[in-house]
CSV table of C-alpha atoms and ligand atoms in Angstrom, one decimal:
chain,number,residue,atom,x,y,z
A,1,UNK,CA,0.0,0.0,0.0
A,2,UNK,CA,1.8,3.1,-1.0
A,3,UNK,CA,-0.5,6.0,-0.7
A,4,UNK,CA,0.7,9.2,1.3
A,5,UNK,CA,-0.6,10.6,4.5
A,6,UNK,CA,1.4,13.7,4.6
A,7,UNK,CA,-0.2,16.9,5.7
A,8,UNK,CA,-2.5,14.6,7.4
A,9,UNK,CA,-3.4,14.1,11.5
A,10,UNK,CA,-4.7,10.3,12.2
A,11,UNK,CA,-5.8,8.8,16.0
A,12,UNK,CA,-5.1,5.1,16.6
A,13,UNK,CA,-7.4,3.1,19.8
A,14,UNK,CA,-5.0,0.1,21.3
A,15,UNK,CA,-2.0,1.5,19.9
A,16,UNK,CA,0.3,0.0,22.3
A,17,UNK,CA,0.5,-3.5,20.6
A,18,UNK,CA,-0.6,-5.6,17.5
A,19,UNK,CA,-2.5,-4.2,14.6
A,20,UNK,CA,-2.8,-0.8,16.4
A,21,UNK,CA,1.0,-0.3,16.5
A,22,UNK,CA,1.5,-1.3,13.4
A,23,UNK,CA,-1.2,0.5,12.2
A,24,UNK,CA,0.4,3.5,14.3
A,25,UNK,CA,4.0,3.2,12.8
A,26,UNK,CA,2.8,2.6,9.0
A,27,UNK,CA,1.1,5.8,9.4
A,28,UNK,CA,3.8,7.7,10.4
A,29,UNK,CA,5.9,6.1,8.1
A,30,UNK,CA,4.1,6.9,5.1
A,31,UNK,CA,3.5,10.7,6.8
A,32,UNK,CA,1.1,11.3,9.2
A,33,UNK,CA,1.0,12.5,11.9
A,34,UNK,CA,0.1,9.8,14.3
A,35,UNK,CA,-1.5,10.1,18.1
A,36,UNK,CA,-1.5,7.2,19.7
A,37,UNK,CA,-3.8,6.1,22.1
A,38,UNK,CA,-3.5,3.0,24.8
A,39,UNK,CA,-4.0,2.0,28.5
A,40,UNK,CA,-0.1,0.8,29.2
A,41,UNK,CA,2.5,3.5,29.3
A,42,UNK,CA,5.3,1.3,28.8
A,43,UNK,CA,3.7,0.4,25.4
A,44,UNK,CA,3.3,3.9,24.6
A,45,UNK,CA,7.5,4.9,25.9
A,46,UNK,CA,8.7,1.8,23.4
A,47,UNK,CA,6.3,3.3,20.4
A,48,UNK,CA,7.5,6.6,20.9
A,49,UNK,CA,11.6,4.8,21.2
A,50,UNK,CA,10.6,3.5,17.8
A,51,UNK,CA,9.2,6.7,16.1
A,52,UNK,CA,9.8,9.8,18.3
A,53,UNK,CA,7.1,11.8,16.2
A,54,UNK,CA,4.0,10.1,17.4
A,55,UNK,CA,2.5,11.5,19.8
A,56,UNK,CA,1.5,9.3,22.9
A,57,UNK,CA,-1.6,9.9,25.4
A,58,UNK,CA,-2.3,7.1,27.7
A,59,UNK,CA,-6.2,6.4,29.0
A,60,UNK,CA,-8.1,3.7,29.5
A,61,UNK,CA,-10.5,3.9,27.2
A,62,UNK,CA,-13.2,2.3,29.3
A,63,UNK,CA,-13.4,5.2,31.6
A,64,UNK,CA,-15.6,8.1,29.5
A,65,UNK,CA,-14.8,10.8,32.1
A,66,UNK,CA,-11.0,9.8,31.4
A,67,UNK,CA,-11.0,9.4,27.4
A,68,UNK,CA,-13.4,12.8,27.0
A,69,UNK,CA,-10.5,14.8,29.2
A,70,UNK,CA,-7.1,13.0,27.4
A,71,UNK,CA,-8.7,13.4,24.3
A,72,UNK,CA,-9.7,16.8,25.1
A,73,UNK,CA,-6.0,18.1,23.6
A,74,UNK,CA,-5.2,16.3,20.8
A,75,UNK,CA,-5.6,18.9,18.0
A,76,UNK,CA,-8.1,18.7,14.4
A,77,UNK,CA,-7.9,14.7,13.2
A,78,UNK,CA,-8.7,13.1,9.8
A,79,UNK,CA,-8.1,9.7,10.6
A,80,UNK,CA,-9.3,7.4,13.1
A,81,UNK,CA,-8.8,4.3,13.8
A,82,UNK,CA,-10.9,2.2,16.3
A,83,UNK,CA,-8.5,-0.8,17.2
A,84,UNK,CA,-8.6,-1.0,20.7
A,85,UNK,CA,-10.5,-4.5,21.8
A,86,UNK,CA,-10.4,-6.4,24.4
A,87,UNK,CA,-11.5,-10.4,24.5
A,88,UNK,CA,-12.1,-13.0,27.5
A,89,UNK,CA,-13.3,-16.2,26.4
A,90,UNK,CA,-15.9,-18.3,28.2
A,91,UNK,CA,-18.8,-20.6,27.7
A,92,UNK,CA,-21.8,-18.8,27.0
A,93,UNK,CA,-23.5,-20.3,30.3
A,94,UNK,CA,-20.2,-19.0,32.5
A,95,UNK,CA,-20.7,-15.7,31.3
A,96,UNK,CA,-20.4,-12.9,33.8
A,97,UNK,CA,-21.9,-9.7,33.9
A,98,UNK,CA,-18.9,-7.7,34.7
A,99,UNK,CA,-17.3,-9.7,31.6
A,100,UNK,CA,-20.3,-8.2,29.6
A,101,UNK,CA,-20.2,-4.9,30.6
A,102,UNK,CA,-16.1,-4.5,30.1
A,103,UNK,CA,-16.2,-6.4,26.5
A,104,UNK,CA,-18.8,-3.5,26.0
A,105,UNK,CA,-17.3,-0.5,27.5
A,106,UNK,CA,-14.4,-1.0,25.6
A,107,UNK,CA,-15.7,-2.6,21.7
A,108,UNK,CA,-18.5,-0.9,21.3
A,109,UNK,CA,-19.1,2.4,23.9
A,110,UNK,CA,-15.3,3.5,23.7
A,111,UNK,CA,-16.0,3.1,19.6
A,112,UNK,CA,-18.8,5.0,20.1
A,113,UNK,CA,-17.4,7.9,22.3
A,114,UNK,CA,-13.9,8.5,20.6
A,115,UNK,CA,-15.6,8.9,17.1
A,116,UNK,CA,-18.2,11.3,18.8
A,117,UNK,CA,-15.4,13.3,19.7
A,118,UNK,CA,-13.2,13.0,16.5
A,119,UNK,CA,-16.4,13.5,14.1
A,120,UNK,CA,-17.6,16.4,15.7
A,121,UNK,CA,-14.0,18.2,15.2
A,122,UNK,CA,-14.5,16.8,11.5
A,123,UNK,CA,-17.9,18.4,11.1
A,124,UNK,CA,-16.9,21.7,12.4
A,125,UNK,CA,-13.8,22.1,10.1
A,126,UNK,CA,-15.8,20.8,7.4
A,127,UNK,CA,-12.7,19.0,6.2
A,128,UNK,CA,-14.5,15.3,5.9
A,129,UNK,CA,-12.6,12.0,7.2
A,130,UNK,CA,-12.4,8.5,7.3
A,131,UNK,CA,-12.9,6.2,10.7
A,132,UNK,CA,-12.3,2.6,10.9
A,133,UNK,CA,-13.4,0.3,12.6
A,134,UNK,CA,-12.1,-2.7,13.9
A,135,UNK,CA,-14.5,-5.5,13.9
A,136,UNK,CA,-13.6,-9.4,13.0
A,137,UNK,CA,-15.0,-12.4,11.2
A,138,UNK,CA,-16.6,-13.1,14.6
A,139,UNK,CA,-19.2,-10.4,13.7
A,140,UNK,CA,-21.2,-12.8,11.2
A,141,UNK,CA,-20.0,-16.0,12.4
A,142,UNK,CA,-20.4,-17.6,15.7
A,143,UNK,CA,-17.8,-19.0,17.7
A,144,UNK,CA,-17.7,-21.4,20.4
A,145,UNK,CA,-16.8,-19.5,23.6
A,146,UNK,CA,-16.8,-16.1,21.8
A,147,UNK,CA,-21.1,-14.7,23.0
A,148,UNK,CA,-19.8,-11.5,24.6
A,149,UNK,CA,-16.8,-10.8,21.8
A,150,UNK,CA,-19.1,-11.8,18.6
A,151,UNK,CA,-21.6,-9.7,20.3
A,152,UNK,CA,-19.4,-7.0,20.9
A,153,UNK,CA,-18.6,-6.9,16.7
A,154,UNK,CA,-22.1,-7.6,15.8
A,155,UNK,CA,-22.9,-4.3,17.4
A,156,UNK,CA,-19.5,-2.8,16.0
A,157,UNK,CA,-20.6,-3.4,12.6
A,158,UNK,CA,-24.5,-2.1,13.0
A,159,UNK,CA,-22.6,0.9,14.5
A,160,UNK,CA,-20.3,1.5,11.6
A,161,UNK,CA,-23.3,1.5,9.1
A,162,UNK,CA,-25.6,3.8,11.3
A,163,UNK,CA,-22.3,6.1,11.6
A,164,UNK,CA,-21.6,5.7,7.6
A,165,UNK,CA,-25.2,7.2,6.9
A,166,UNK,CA,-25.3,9.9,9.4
A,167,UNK,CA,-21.7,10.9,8.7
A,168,UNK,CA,-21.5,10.5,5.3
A,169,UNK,CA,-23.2,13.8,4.5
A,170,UNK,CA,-20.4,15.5,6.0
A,171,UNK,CA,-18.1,13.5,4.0
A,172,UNK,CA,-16.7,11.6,6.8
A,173,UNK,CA,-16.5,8.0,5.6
A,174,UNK,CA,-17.1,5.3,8.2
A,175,UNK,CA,-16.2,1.2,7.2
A,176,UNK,CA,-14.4,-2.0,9.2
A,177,UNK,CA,-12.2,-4.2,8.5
A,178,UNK,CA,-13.2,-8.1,9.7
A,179,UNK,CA,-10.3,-9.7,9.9
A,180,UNK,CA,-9.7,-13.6,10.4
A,181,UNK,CA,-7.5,-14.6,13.1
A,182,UNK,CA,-4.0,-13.0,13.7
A,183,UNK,CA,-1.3,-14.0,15.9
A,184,UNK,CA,-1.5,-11.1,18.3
A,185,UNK,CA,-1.7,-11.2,22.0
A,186,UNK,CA,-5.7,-11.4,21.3
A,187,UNK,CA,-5.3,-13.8,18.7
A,188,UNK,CA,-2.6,-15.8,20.8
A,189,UNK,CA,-5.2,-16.2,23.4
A,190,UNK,CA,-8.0,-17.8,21.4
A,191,UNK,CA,-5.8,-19.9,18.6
A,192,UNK,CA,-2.3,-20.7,20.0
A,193,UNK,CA,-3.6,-24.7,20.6
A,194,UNK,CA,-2.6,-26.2,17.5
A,195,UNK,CA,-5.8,-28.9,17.3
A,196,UNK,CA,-7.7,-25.6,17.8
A,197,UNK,CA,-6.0,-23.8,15.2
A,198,UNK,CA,-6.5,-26.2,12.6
A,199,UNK,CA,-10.4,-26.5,13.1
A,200,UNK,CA,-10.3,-22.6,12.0
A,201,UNK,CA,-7.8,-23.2,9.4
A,202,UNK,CA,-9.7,-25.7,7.4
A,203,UNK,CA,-12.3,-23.3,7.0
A,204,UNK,CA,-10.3,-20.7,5.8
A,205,UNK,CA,-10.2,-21.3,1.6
A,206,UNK,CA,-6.4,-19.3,1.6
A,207,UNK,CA,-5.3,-21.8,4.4
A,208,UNK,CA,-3.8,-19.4,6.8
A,209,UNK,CA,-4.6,-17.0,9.7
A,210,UNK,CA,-3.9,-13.1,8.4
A,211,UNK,CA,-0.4,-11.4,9.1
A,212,UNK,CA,-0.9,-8.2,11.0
A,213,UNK,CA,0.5,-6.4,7.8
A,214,UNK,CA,-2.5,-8.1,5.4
A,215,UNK,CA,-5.0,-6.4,8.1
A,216,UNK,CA,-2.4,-3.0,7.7
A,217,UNK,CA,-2.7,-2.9,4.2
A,218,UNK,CA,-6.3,-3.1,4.4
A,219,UNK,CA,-6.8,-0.6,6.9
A,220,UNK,CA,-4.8,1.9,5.2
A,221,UNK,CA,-6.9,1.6,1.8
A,222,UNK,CA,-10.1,2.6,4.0
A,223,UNK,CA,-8.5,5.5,5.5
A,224,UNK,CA,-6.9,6.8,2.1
A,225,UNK,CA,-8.6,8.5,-1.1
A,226,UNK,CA,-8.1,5.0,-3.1
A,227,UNK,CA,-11.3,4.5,-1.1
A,228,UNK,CA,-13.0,7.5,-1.5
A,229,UNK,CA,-16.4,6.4,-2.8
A,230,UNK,CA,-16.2,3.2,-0.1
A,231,UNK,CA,-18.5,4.1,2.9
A,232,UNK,CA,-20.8,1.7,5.4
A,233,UNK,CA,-19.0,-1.9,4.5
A,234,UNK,CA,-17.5,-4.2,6.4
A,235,UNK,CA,-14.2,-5.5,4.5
A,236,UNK,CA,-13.5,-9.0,5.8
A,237,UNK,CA,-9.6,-10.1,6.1
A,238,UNK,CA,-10.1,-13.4,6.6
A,239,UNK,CA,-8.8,-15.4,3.5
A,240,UNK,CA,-12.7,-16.3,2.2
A,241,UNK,CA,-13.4,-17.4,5.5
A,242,UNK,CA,-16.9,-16.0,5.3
A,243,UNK,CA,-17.4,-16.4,2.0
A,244,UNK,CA,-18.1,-20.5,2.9
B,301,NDP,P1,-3.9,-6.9,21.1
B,301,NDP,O1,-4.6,-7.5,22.3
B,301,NDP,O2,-2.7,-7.5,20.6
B,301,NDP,O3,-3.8,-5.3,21.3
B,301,NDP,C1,-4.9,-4.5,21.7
B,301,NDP,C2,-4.4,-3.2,22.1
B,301,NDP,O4,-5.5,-2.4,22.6
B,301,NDP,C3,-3.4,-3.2,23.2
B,301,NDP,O5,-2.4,-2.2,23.1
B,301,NDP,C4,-4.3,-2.9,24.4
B,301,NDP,O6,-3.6,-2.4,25.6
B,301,NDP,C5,-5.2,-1.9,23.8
B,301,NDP,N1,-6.4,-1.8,24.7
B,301,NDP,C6,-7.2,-2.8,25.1
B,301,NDP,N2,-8.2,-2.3,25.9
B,301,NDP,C7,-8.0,-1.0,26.0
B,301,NDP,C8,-8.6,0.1,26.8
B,301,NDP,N3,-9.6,-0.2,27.5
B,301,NDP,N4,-8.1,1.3,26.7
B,301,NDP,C9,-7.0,1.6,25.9
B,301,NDP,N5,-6.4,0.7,25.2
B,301,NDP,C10,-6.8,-0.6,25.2
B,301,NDP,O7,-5.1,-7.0,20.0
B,301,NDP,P2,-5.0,-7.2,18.4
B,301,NDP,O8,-4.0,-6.3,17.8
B,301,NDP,O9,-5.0,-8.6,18.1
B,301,NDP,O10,-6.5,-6.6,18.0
B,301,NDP,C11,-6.7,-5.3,17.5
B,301,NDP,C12,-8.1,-5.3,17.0
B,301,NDP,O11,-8.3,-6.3,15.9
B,301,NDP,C13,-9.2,-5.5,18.0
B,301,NDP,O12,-10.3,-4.7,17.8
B,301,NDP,C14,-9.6,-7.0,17.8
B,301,NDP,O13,-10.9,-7.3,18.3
B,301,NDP,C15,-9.5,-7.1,16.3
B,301,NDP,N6,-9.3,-8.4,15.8
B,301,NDP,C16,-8.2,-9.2,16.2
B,301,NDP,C17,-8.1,-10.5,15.7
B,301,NDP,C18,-7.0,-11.4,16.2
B,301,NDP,O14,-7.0,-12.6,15.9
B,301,NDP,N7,-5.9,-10.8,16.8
B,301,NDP,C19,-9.0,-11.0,14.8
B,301,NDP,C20,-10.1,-10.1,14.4
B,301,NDP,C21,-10.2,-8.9,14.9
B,301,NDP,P3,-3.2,-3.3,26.8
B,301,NDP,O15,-2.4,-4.4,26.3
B,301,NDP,O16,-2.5,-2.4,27.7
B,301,NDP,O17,-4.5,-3.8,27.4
């Protein structure tokens, strides 16, 4: 993906690991500037060792109060990314309420909140944008000890429609990307039992999980002007996973 971000100011969620730092430092790379946004400070001090123009703000995003004041600073944006996630696996009948309400403070209500405050900044400039989302293949297809996550993205993705036709009018494009597994921390956590691996494997036609650059790549083509006429979808990464 080569397109430029120069002269352009982009916000990345969950920036202190996986696809959000990669996300983070491709941006920067190709010319943004990048604020990056995570719960874990040593995360941020190694991202900021590795590109010294990013700018770092740490907040959990889970606390409104918290991400409405740290955010309050950050300057005019054109590109957000929603990456930050979080994902505790359990048997549907061992779920907890407290493992409800977290999974949706964080997937869907931080989503929510942080493009509030970015679009608003958009719409009063009258500059336009692009936001995306990060949902997964586990929005459209259920998976066993995933209720509370593949609710979480199911939600995601209703929200990134119903913010694609409200926003859109200010030409602030809103899409996801729905990636198949990636060998993250997250994706560590679900898929790192090989036995388990391979039952999600064989259902993937391209017979293999995503790299965190194929999810990049991705990523970067909704937030660029190769997209420009691309607003409300949900883009699976998953190697025809839900194509089957
Ligand atoms: P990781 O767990 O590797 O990284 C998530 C990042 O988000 C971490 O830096 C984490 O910080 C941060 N984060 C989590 N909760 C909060 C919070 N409350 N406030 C601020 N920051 C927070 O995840 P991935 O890179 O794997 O996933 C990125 C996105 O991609 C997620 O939305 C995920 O659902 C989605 N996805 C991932 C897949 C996979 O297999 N990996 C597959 C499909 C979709 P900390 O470590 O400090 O908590």
């Amino acid at each position: 993906m080569d397109s430029s971000f120069a002269g352009k100011r982009a916000l990345v969620t969950g920036a202190g690991k996986g696809i959000g730092r990669a996300t983070a430092l491709a941006l920067a790379r190709r010319g943004a500037e990048v604020v990056a946004v995570t719960r874990t400070q040593a995360d941020l001090d190694s991202l900021v060792r590795e590109c010294a123009s990013i700018t770092p703000v740490c907040v959990d995003l889970a606390d409104w109060p918290a991400t409405e004041a740290a955010l309050q600073g950050v300057g005019p944006i054109d590109l957000l990314v929603n990456n930050a996630a979080c994902a505790t696996l359990q048997p549907f009948l061992e779920v907890t309420a407290e493992q409800f309400e977290r999974s949706f403070d964080v997937n869907v209500k931080a989503v929510l909140h942080v493009s509030q405050i970015v679009a608003r900044g958009m719409k009063a400039r009258g500059s336009g944008g692009s936001i995306v989302n990060l949902s997964s293949q586990a929005s459209q297809c259920a998976l066993r000890d995933h209720a509370v996550y593949c609710a979480t993205k199911g939600a995601l993705d209703m929200l990134t429609k119903v913010m694609a036709l409200e926003l859109g009018p200010h030409q602030i494009r809103v899409n996801s990307v729905n990636p198949t597994v990636v060998m993250t921390d997250m994706g560590r956590l679900g898929w790192s039992d090989p036995q388990k691996a391979s039952t999600m494997l064989c259902r993937i036609p391209l017979g293999r999980f995503a790299e965190v650059d194929d999810v990049v790549d991705s990523i970067l083509f909704l937030l660029s002007d190769s997209s420009r006429m691309t607003n409300g979808v949900t883009l699976p990464v998953d190697g025809g996973f839900l194509a089957c």
